[in-house]
Amino acid sequence: MKCVAVLIFCLVACSMASVNDAAPVERKHRRARDIIYSYFEVSAGATYSVSDYKTKSSKNYYHDLKRDEMVYDKDLYYNIYSFEGYSPWLDSKAGVILIRRIALYLSFGCFWSIGEYRYKLYSRDKDEYSEDDVRLRPYWGFGIKYYPLINEQNPFSGFFVGTTLRGVFLNDNEEAWEKYGMYYEDGETLIELEMGKIWKISEHYSVGFSIKAAGGFGGNTESIDGFHVDKHPVQDEDDVTLNSKHIGVAITFVRK
Amino acid sequence: MKLSKRRFTTFALFVYVWLCCCAADCYIPDDGYYRGDIEAIKPAGVDSLEMRVINNDSVLAVEYCKSEKEESGAYFNYFQFCKVSSKNGLCDLTIDISFFCKDKKIELPTYALQIRTDSYGYPRDDFSIYFAEFDERKISGDYKLETFLAPEDTACGKFVNYAVLKVEEK
């Protein structure tokens, strides 16, 4: 049995050695070049977006101003801010593609949140404030994209899946939050998942589409030291919640 | 002069001991570590506020607040008083707060405060007490909502949200 195993090992070793010897010099060079390429991508699209920020009450007492009574509510929330609308966006990616399959990139871009912004001081309040606005959200990040099929004869060649982690600056939110006495951080972390397909239009250029889904986390209040009356409260910084959701499509131009 | 290895070691040891003695001498326990504040913050809806701090029927302090500024109030520090006056490991205080609006004086329910002290009179628990209108959106920090102190006489307003807030130092 041991002899058979040694024989199989020797045969496999010989066959591999013979394959390498037989490989032409030109093909060897080509393989080395195939390992890494530069990768650029520009895409434009739009997403349907909803955002929801709120702080869970820890004391659970609500001052009912109409009846001028204190009400205990174990499901009380305050500083409630929400958004619903559309977000057209522009994105650029630059990086490298490894073995023609795995793209690693940095991502820069921005989107505009166009829609209705709503504010409520306490969840039991009947009054709600609403504003229609357009707010710019620049971002930067990094990500990975995987092209599983590279055989151009395959009709599914150019199919990809990817994920990008982004830091988004929530411009213009701070001013609006302060107007209603709400103090959330003006940035959030966005995790985007996408899948799509590209078609070659020349040796290096491709065009395609992608479907995207993204979730934004963060938006907690800033911490301040000590006890203060008439200053904004501190929210637990470890309390990471899913604040925003986005789903949409994009047209993509790729150079690789 | 050439130092031998043994002399150098002895010299280093003396320097080390001397530095340790200096460090020990420099350490002075800080009495200010204890906050021990009692503060009644005037609601915007009243003209002025009076806070009386009482121990065994004797009035220790009468403090007023007439300021229109935010977070301004009548203030008393119980730490020094308890350090010299606690009995049987306890320092009992009662706090009477009154609101003034126009020519009316509205009294709030009395709040009793018991502070545990050690054999030297130092408070065992380091905390401060604030009396303020409660709105969770506007109060920051780690605090405990003890109770509400709404006045029975509503001539100046109901003040149902005037609360006792306990802030423990950690």
Short mmCIF file of C-alpha atoms in Angstrom, two decimals:
data_model
loop_
_atom_site.label_atom_id
_atom_site.label_comp_id
_atom_site.label_asym_id
_atom_site.label_seq_id
_atom_site.Cartn_x
_atom_site.Cartn_y
_atom_site.Cartn_z
CA MET A 1 0.00 0.00 0.00
CA LYS A 2 2.85 2.31 0.93
CA CYS A 3 4.61 1.50 -2.35
CA VAL A 4 1.44 2.33 -4.32
CA ALA A 5 1.15 5.71 -2.60
CA VAL A 6 4.81 6.51 -3.36
CA LEU A 7 4.24 5.49 -6.99
CA ILE A 8 1.19 7.77 -7.34
CA PHE A 9 3.12 10.66 -5.77
CA CYS A 10 6.00 10.13 -8.20
CA LEU A 11 3.67 9.99 -11.21
CA VAL A 12 1.90 13.17 -10.20
CA ALA A 13 5.23 14.91 -9.57
CA CYS A 14 6.55 13.84 -12.97
CA SER A 15 3.41 14.93 -14.80
CA MET A 16 3.49 18.37 -13.16
CA ALA A 17 7.21 18.75 -13.96
CA SER A 18 6.62 17.79 -17.57
CA VAL A 19 3.73 20.30 -17.90
CA ASN A 20 5.94 23.15 -16.64
CA ASP A 21 8.79 22.14 -18.94
CA ALA A 22 6.45 22.01 -21.91
CA ALA A 23 4.96 25.50 -21.23
CA PRO A 24 6.19 27.97 -23.83
CA VAL A 25 8.16 30.97 -22.63
CA GLU A 26 5.65 33.45 -24.06
CA ARG A 27 2.76 31.82 -22.17
CA LYS A 28 4.71 32.03 -18.90
CA HIS A 29 5.15 35.78 -19.36
CA ARG A 30 1.49 36.20 -20.20
CA ARG A 31 0.43 34.40 -17.03
CA ALA A 32 2.62 36.67 -14.90
CA ARG A 33 1.04 39.73 -16.53
CA ASP A 34 -2.47 38.34 -15.99
CA ILE A 35 -2.11 38.35 -12.23
CA ILE A 36 -2.64 42.08 -11.68
CA TYR A 37 -4.28 44.86 -13.71
CA SER A 38 -5.41 48.35 -12.91
CA TYR A 39 -9.16 48.73 -12.41
CA PHE A 40 -11.33 51.82 -12.89
CA GLU A 41 -15.06 52.15 -12.68
CA VAL A 42 -17.52 55.01 -12.98
CA SER A 43 -21.18 54.51 -12.27
CA ALA A 44 -24.32 56.57 -11.97
CA GLY A 45 -27.65 55.54 -10.59
CA ALA A 46 -30.41 56.16 -8.11
CA THR A 47 -31.69 54.53 -4.95
CA TYR A 48 -34.89 54.66 -2.96
CA SER A 49 -33.78 55.63 0.54
CA VAL A 50 -35.28 55.68 4.01
CA SER A 51 -33.55 56.88 7.17
CA ASP A 52 -34.70 56.64 10.75
CA TYR A 53 -32.94 58.05 13.80
CA LYS A 54 -34.40 57.88 17.28
CA THR A 55 -33.20 57.60 20.86
CA LYS A 56 -34.73 55.16 23.33
CA SER A 57 -35.81 56.82 26.54
CA SER A 58 -34.08 55.52 29.66
CA LYS A 59 -36.36 57.26 32.19
CA ASN A 60 -39.60 56.63 30.25
CA TYR A 61 -41.42 59.72 31.55
CA TYR A 62 -43.23 61.90 29.04
CA HIS A 63 -44.59 65.35 29.83
CA ASP A 64 -48.04 65.50 28.24
CA LEU A 65 -48.23 69.27 27.73
CA LYS A 66 -51.92 69.32 26.81
CA ARG A 67 -53.02 67.67 30.04
CA ASP A 68 -49.90 68.91 31.90
CA GLU A 69 -49.27 65.48 33.37
CA MET A 70 -46.32 63.14 33.53
CA VAL A 71 -47.03 59.88 31.71
CA TYR A 72 -44.98 56.71 32.09
CA ASP A 73 -44.36 54.91 28.79
CA LYS A 74 -41.93 52.00 28.63
CA ASP A 75 -41.72 52.32 24.83
CA LEU A 76 -40.92 56.00 24.78
CA TYR A 77 -38.52 57.39 22.16
CA TYR A 78 -37.31 60.94 21.59
CA ASN A 79 -35.39 63.01 19.01
CA ILE A 80 -37.06 61.18 16.15
CA TYR A 81 -35.78 62.09 12.70
CA SER A 82 -36.73 60.26 9.50
CA PHE A 83 -36.23 60.66 5.78
CA GLU A 84 -37.94 59.08 2.80
CA GLY A 85 -37.04 59.86 -0.78
CA TYR A 86 -34.73 59.22 -3.69
CA SER A 87 -31.00 59.53 -3.96
CA PRO A 88 -29.35 59.99 -7.36
CA TRP A 89 -25.64 59.34 -7.04
CA LEU A 90 -22.30 59.31 -8.81
CA ASP A 91 -19.57 56.88 -7.88
CA SER A 92 -15.99 56.26 -8.93
CA LYS A 93 -13.74 53.37 -8.09
CA ALA A 94 -10.02 52.95 -8.61
CA GLY A 95 -7.89 49.97 -7.72
CA VAL A 96 -6.49 46.72 -9.00
CA ILE A 97 -7.95 43.49 -10.33
CA LEU A 98 -6.24 40.27 -9.36
CA ILE A 99 -6.20 37.19 -11.61
CA ARG A 100 -8.94 38.89 -13.71
CA ARG A 101 -11.49 37.97 -11.05
CA ILE A 102 -11.08 39.95 -7.81
CA ALA A 103 -11.15 43.76 -7.90
CA LEU A 104 -9.92 45.66 -4.84
CA TYR A 105 -10.63 49.38 -4.97
CA LEU A 106 -11.05 52.70 -3.26
CA SER A 107 -14.39 54.39 -3.81
CA PHE A 108 -15.19 58.12 -3.94
CA GLY A 109 -18.47 59.76 -4.80
CA CYS A 110 -21.59 61.42 -3.58
CA PHE A 111 -25.35 61.22 -3.60
CA TRP A 112 -28.15 63.68 -3.05
CA SER A 113 -30.94 62.80 -0.64
CA ILE A 114 -34.06 64.34 -2.17
CA GLY A 115 -37.30 63.95 -0.30
CA GLU A 116 -39.21 64.57 2.88
CA TYR A 117 -37.43 65.03 6.20
CA ARG A 118 -39.64 64.57 9.28
CA TYR A 119 -38.92 65.49 12.90
CA LYS A 120 -40.71 64.58 16.11
CA LEU A 121 -39.55 65.46 19.62
CA TYR A 122 -41.16 62.53 21.45
CA SER A 123 -42.83 59.40 20.06
CA ARG A 124 -46.06 60.30 21.95
CA ASP A 125 -46.20 63.79 20.42
CA LYS A 126 -48.95 64.43 17.91
CA ASP A 127 -47.05 67.33 16.34
CA GLU A 128 -44.61 66.44 13.60
CA TYR A 129 -42.41 68.80 11.58
CA SER A 130 -41.81 68.13 7.91
CA GLU A 131 -39.42 69.67 5.35
CA ASP A 132 -38.75 68.91 1.69
CA ASP A 133 -35.07 69.31 0.99
CA VAL A 134 -32.08 68.23 -1.12
CA ARG A 135 -28.95 67.32 0.83
CA LEU A 136 -25.56 66.38 -0.54
CA ARG A 137 -23.83 63.29 0.91
CA PRO A 138 -20.18 62.93 -0.11
CA TYR A 139 -18.46 59.69 0.82
CA TRP A 140 -15.29 57.68 0.53
CA GLY A 141 -14.62 54.01 1.12
CA PHE A 142 -13.11 50.79 -0.09
CA GLY A 143 -14.42 47.49 -1.34
CA ILE A 144 -14.08 44.26 -3.21
CA LYS A 145 -15.76 42.90 -6.35
CA TYR A 146 -15.70 39.35 -7.62
CA TYR A 147 -16.10 38.26 -11.25
CA PRO A 148 -16.55 34.48 -11.01
CA LEU A 149 -16.77 33.78 -14.78
CA ILE A 150 -14.01 35.05 -17.04
CA ASN A 151 -14.50 32.76 -20.03
CA GLU A 152 -15.83 35.13 -22.70
CA GLN A 153 -17.72 32.31 -24.44
CA ASN A 154 -19.89 31.91 -21.36
CA PRO A 155 -23.09 33.99 -21.64
CA PHE A 156 -22.81 34.82 -17.92
CA SER A 157 -19.28 36.16 -18.30
CA GLY A 158 -19.06 39.61 -16.71
CA PHE A 159 -21.42 38.75 -13.86
CA PHE A 160 -20.15 40.20 -10.58
CA VAL A 161 -20.94 40.56 -6.90
CA GLY A 162 -19.33 43.10 -4.63
CA THR A 163 -19.38 44.91 -1.35
CA THR A 164 -18.18 48.38 -0.37
CA LEU A 165 -17.71 49.96 3.04
CA ARG A 166 -18.17 53.72 3.04
CA GLY A 167 -17.97 56.66 5.42
CA VAL A 168 -20.76 59.09 4.53
CA PHE A 169 -20.81 62.73 5.60
CA LEU A 170 -24.38 63.76 6.43
CA ASN A 171 -24.02 67.38 5.30
CA ASP A 172 -26.76 69.85 6.22
CA ASN A 173 -28.29 67.50 8.80
CA GLU A 174 -26.58 69.18 11.73
CA GLU A 175 -28.26 72.53 11.12
CA ALA A 176 -31.69 70.92 10.84
CA TRP A 177 -31.15 68.77 13.94
CA GLU A 178 -30.09 71.79 15.97
CA LYS A 179 -33.23 73.60 14.86
CA TYR A 180 -35.29 70.94 16.66
CA GLY A 181 -32.81 70.37 19.50
CA MET A 182 -31.60 67.03 18.19
CA TYR A 183 -27.91 66.21 18.31
CA TYR A 184 -26.79 63.23 16.28
CA GLU A 185 -23.40 62.72 14.74
CA ASP A 186 -23.06 64.04 11.22
CA GLY A 187 -21.68 60.87 9.67
CA GLU A 188 -22.50 57.23 9.27
CA THR A 189 -20.98 54.00 7.98
CA LEU A 190 -22.65 52.62 4.87
CA ILE A 191 -22.30 48.97 3.85
CA GLU A 192 -23.28 48.39 0.23
CA LEU A 193 -23.89 45.07 -1.50
CA GLU A 194 -24.23 44.94 -5.26
CA MET A 195 -24.58 42.43 -8.08
CA GLY A 196 -24.71 42.99 -11.80
CA LYS A 197 -23.31 42.24 -15.20
CA ILE A 198 -20.99 43.98 -17.63
CA TRP A 199 -20.49 43.45 -21.38
CA LYS A 200 -17.23 44.09 -23.21
CA ILE A 201 -17.36 46.91 -25.74
CA SER A 202 -13.61 46.91 -26.48
CA GLU A 203 -10.50 45.16 -25.26
CA HIS A 204 -10.35 47.15 -22.02
CA TYR A 205 -13.75 48.80 -21.69
CA SER A 206 -17.04 47.30 -20.52
CA VAL A 207 -20.48 48.64 -19.78
CA GLY A 208 -23.18 47.12 -17.62
CA PHE A 209 -25.64 47.54 -14.82
CA SER A 210 -25.86 46.68 -11.15
CA ILE A 211 -28.49 46.33 -8.44
CA LYS A 212 -27.50 47.79 -5.09
CA ALA A 213 -28.70 47.48 -1.52
CA ALA A 214 -27.07 49.40 1.32
CA GLY A 215 -27.49 49.93 5.04
CA GLY A 216 -26.18 52.88 7.09
CA PHE A 217 -25.09 52.48 10.71
CA GLY A 218 -24.22 55.04 13.36
CA GLY A 219 -25.56 58.51 13.86
CA ASN A 220 -25.24 58.42 17.64
CA THR A 221 -25.07 61.59 19.69
CA GLU A 222 -21.77 63.14 20.61
CA SER A 223 -20.74 62.63 24.21
CA ILE A 224 -20.28 65.50 26.65
CA ASP A 225 -18.73 65.25 30.07
CA GLY A 226 -20.69 65.50 33.29
CA PHE A 227 -24.24 66.28 34.21
CA HIS A 228 -25.97 69.21 32.52
CA VAL A 229 -29.49 70.54 32.42
CA ASP A 230 -30.49 72.20 29.14
CA LYS A 231 -27.87 70.37 27.11
CA HIS A 232 -28.34 67.46 24.79
CA PRO A 233 -28.23 63.99 26.29
CA VAL A 234 -25.57 61.39 25.71
CA GLN A 235 -26.47 58.23 23.89
CA ASP A 236 -24.59 55.02 24.44
CA GLU A 237 -21.84 55.04 21.83
CA ASP A 238 -21.86 51.25 21.65
CA ASP A 239 -25.46 51.33 20.57
CA VAL A 240 -25.01 50.78 16.82
CA THR A 241 -28.30 50.71 14.94
CA LEU A 242 -29.31 50.42 11.31
CA ASN A 243 -30.34 54.01 10.56
CA SER A 244 -30.69 54.13 6.80
CA LYS A 245 -31.64 51.72 4.03
CA HIS A 246 -31.10 52.15 0.30
CA ILE A 247 -32.03 50.04 -2.72
CA GLY A 248 -31.47 50.97 -6.35
CA VAL A 249 -29.86 50.43 -9.75
CA ALA A 250 -26.87 51.89 -11.58
CA ILE A 251 -25.22 51.97 -14.97
CA THR A 252 -21.55 51.07 -14.78
CA PHE A 253 -18.55 51.75 -17.03
CA VAL A 254 -15.50 49.65 -16.30
CA ARG A 255 -11.92 49.80 -17.51
CA LYS A 256 -9.74 46.84 -16.68
CA MET B 1 36.65 59.63 41.93
CA LYS B 2 35.86 56.17 40.81
CA LEU B 3 32.74 54.51 42.26
CA SER B 4 32.94 50.80 42.93
CA LYS B 5 30.02 48.61 41.80
CA ARG B 6 28.86 48.04 45.40
CA ARG B 7 28.97 51.75 46.26
CA PHE B 8 27.05 52.59 43.11
CA THR B 9 24.35 50.04 43.96
CA THR B 10 24.01 51.40 47.50
CA PHE B 11 23.84 54.96 46.18
CA ALA B 12 21.16 53.98 43.64
CA LEU B 13 19.15 52.26 46.37
CA PHE B 14 19.24 55.41 48.54
CA VAL B 15 18.12 57.55 45.63
CA TYR B 16 15.28 55.14 44.89
CA VAL B 17 14.09 55.18 48.55
CA TRP B 18 14.38 58.98 48.62
CA LEU B 19 12.25 59.28 45.46
CA CYS B 20 9.64 56.92 46.95
CA CYS B 21 9.47 59.08 50.11
CA CYS B 22 9.05 62.21 47.99
CA ALA B 23 6.24 60.60 45.97
CA ALA B 24 4.46 59.49 49.16
CA ASP B 25 4.80 62.98 50.66
CA CYS B 26 3.49 64.64 47.54
CA TYR B 27 0.27 62.60 47.63
CA ILE B 28 -2.31 64.68 49.44
CA PRO B 29 -5.84 63.30 49.62
CA ASP B 30 -8.10 65.74 47.85
CA ASP B 31 -11.19 66.68 49.87
CA GLY B 32 -12.62 68.22 46.73
CA TYR B 33 -13.06 64.75 45.30
CA TYR B 34 -16.47 64.68 46.91
CA ARG B 35 -18.95 66.85 45.13
CA GLY B 36 -21.84 66.75 47.56
CA ASP B 37 -23.85 69.44 45.79
CA ILE B 38 -27.51 70.22 46.32
CA GLU B 39 -28.79 72.55 43.66
CA ALA B 40 -32.32 73.71 42.90
CA ILE B 41 -32.61 75.08 39.37
CA LYS B 42 -35.25 77.77 38.91
CA PRO B 43 -37.94 77.01 36.34
CA ALA B 44 -38.39 79.69 33.69
CA GLY B 45 -42.05 80.09 34.70
CA VAL B 46 -41.40 81.50 38.19
CA ASP B 47 -39.88 84.82 39.29
CA SER B 48 -37.56 83.39 41.93
CA LEU B 49 -36.80 80.30 43.96
CA GLU B 50 -35.92 79.74 47.60
CA MET B 51 -34.19 76.65 48.97
CA ARG B 52 -33.99 75.95 52.69
CA VAL B 53 -31.64 73.22 53.94
CA ILE B 54 -32.64 71.98 57.40
CA ASN B 55 -31.05 69.60 59.89
CA ASN B 56 -32.95 68.64 63.04
CA ASP B 57 -35.19 71.72 62.95
CA SER B 58 -32.27 74.10 62.56
CA VAL B 59 -31.97 75.92 59.28
CA LEU B 60 -28.48 75.46 57.83
CA ALA B 61 -28.90 77.63 54.76
CA VAL B 62 -31.45 79.70 52.91
CA GLU B 63 -30.46 80.20 49.30
CA TYR B 64 -32.25 82.21 46.62
CA CYS B 65 -32.15 82.29 42.87
CA LYS B 66 -33.58 85.16 40.86
CA SER B 67 -31.43 84.85 37.78
CA GLU B 68 -32.97 84.50 34.34
CA LYS B 69 -29.96 82.56 33.07
CA GLU B 70 -30.30 78.91 32.14
CA GLU B 71 -29.02 76.32 34.62
CA SER B 72 -28.89 78.90 37.42
CA GLY B 73 -30.12 77.89 40.82
CA ALA B 74 -29.82 77.97 44.59
CA TYR B 75 -26.84 75.95 45.78
CA PHE B 76 -25.67 74.20 48.97
CA ASN B 77 -22.78 71.80 49.55
CA TYR B 78 -23.49 69.17 52.21
CA PHE B 79 -19.98 67.72 52.34
CA GLN B 80 -18.41 70.10 54.90
CA PHE B 81 -21.56 70.13 57.05
CA CYS B 82 -21.80 66.32 57.20
CA LYS B 83 -18.08 66.04 57.95
CA VAL B 84 -18.57 67.79 61.30
CA SER B 85 -22.22 67.12 62.13
CA SER B 86 -23.03 63.52 61.19
CA LYS B 87 -24.30 61.27 63.97
CA ASN B 88 -24.27 57.47 64.10
CA GLY B 89 -22.93 57.33 60.56
CA LEU B 90 -25.82 59.33 59.18
CA CYS B 91 -26.28 62.92 58.09
CA ASP B 92 -29.96 63.84 57.75
CA LEU B 93 -31.05 66.84 55.74
CA THR B 94 -34.43 68.07 54.62
CA ILE B 95 -34.82 70.43 51.71
CA ASP B 96 -37.75 72.81 51.35
CA ILE B 97 -38.11 74.58 48.04
CA SER B 98 -40.50 77.46 47.34
CA PHE B 99 -41.40 79.22 44.11
CA PHE B 100 -42.29 82.91 43.97
CA CYS B 101 -44.51 84.30 41.23
CA LYS B 102 -45.73 87.92 41.51
CA ASP B 103 -46.81 88.16 45.17
CA LYS B 104 -47.38 84.44 45.72
CA LYS B 105 -45.17 81.95 47.50
CA ILE B 106 -45.75 78.32 46.51
CA GLU B 107 -44.21 75.59 48.64
CA LEU B 108 -43.12 72.27 47.18
CA PRO B 109 -43.23 69.00 49.14
CA THR B 110 -40.31 68.55 51.53
CA TYR B 111 -37.56 66.29 50.29
CA ALA B 112 -35.67 64.25 52.91
CA LEU B 113 -32.08 63.30 52.21
CA GLN B 114 -30.05 60.84 54.25
CA ILE B 115 -26.31 60.66 53.66
CA ARG B 116 -24.28 57.77 55.05
CA THR B 117 -20.92 58.78 56.52
CA ASP B 118 -17.88 56.93 57.80
CA SER B 119 -16.34 57.30 61.30
CA TYR B 120 -14.53 60.50 60.19
CA GLY B 121 -17.72 62.07 58.85
CA TYR B 122 -16.80 61.60 55.19
CA PRO B 123 -19.81 60.71 53.04
CA ARG B 124 -19.67 57.05 52.01
CA ASP B 125 -21.50 57.70 48.77
CA ASP B 126 -20.45 60.55 46.58
CA PHE B 127 -23.48 62.04 44.90
CA SER B 128 -25.13 65.34 44.07
CA ILE B 129 -28.80 66.19 44.08
CA TYR B 130 -30.40 68.45 41.49
CA PHE B 131 -33.94 69.79 41.52
CA ALA B 132 -34.93 70.73 37.99
CA GLU B 133 -37.67 70.62 35.42
CA PHE B 134 -37.36 67.22 33.81
CA ASP B 135 -37.13 66.91 30.05
CA GLU B 136 -35.04 63.92 29.02
CA ARG B 137 -34.17 65.54 25.70
CA LYS B 138 -32.40 68.37 27.50
CA ILE B 139 -30.60 66.64 30.35
CA SER B 140 -27.25 65.00 29.75
CA GLY B 141 -25.07 62.79 31.89
CA ASP B 142 -25.52 59.73 34.04
CA TYR B 143 -28.30 60.49 36.50
CA LYS B 144 -31.18 58.80 38.33
CA LEU B 145 -34.70 60.17 38.42
CA GLU B 146 -35.66 59.99 42.13
CA THR B 147 -39.13 61.50 42.24
CA PHE B 148 -41.28 64.42 41.10
CA LEU B 149 -41.94 67.35 43.45
CA ALA B 150 -45.04 69.04 42.06
CA PRO B 151 -46.56 71.70 44.39
CA GLU B 152 -50.10 71.17 45.70
CA ASP B 153 -50.90 74.84 45.18
CA THR B 154 -50.95 75.41 41.43
CA ALA B 155 -51.26 79.21 41.58
CA CYS B 156 -47.88 79.59 39.82
CA GLY B 157 -48.39 76.56 37.56
CA LYS B 158 -48.56 72.81 37.99
CA PHE B 159 -44.84 72.05 37.54
CA VAL B 160 -45.62 68.35 37.27
CA ASN B 161 -42.17 67.77 35.77
CA TYR B 162 -40.17 69.39 38.61
CA ALA B 163 -38.02 66.43 39.60
CA VAL B 164 -35.29 65.30 41.96
CA LEU B 165 -32.29 64.02 40.02
CA LYS B 166 -29.47 62.12 41.71
CA VAL B 167 -26.04 62.22 40.08
CA GLU B 168 -23.62 59.66 41.46
CA GLU B 169 -19.91 60.27 41.02
CA LYS B 170 -17.95 57.29 39.77
#
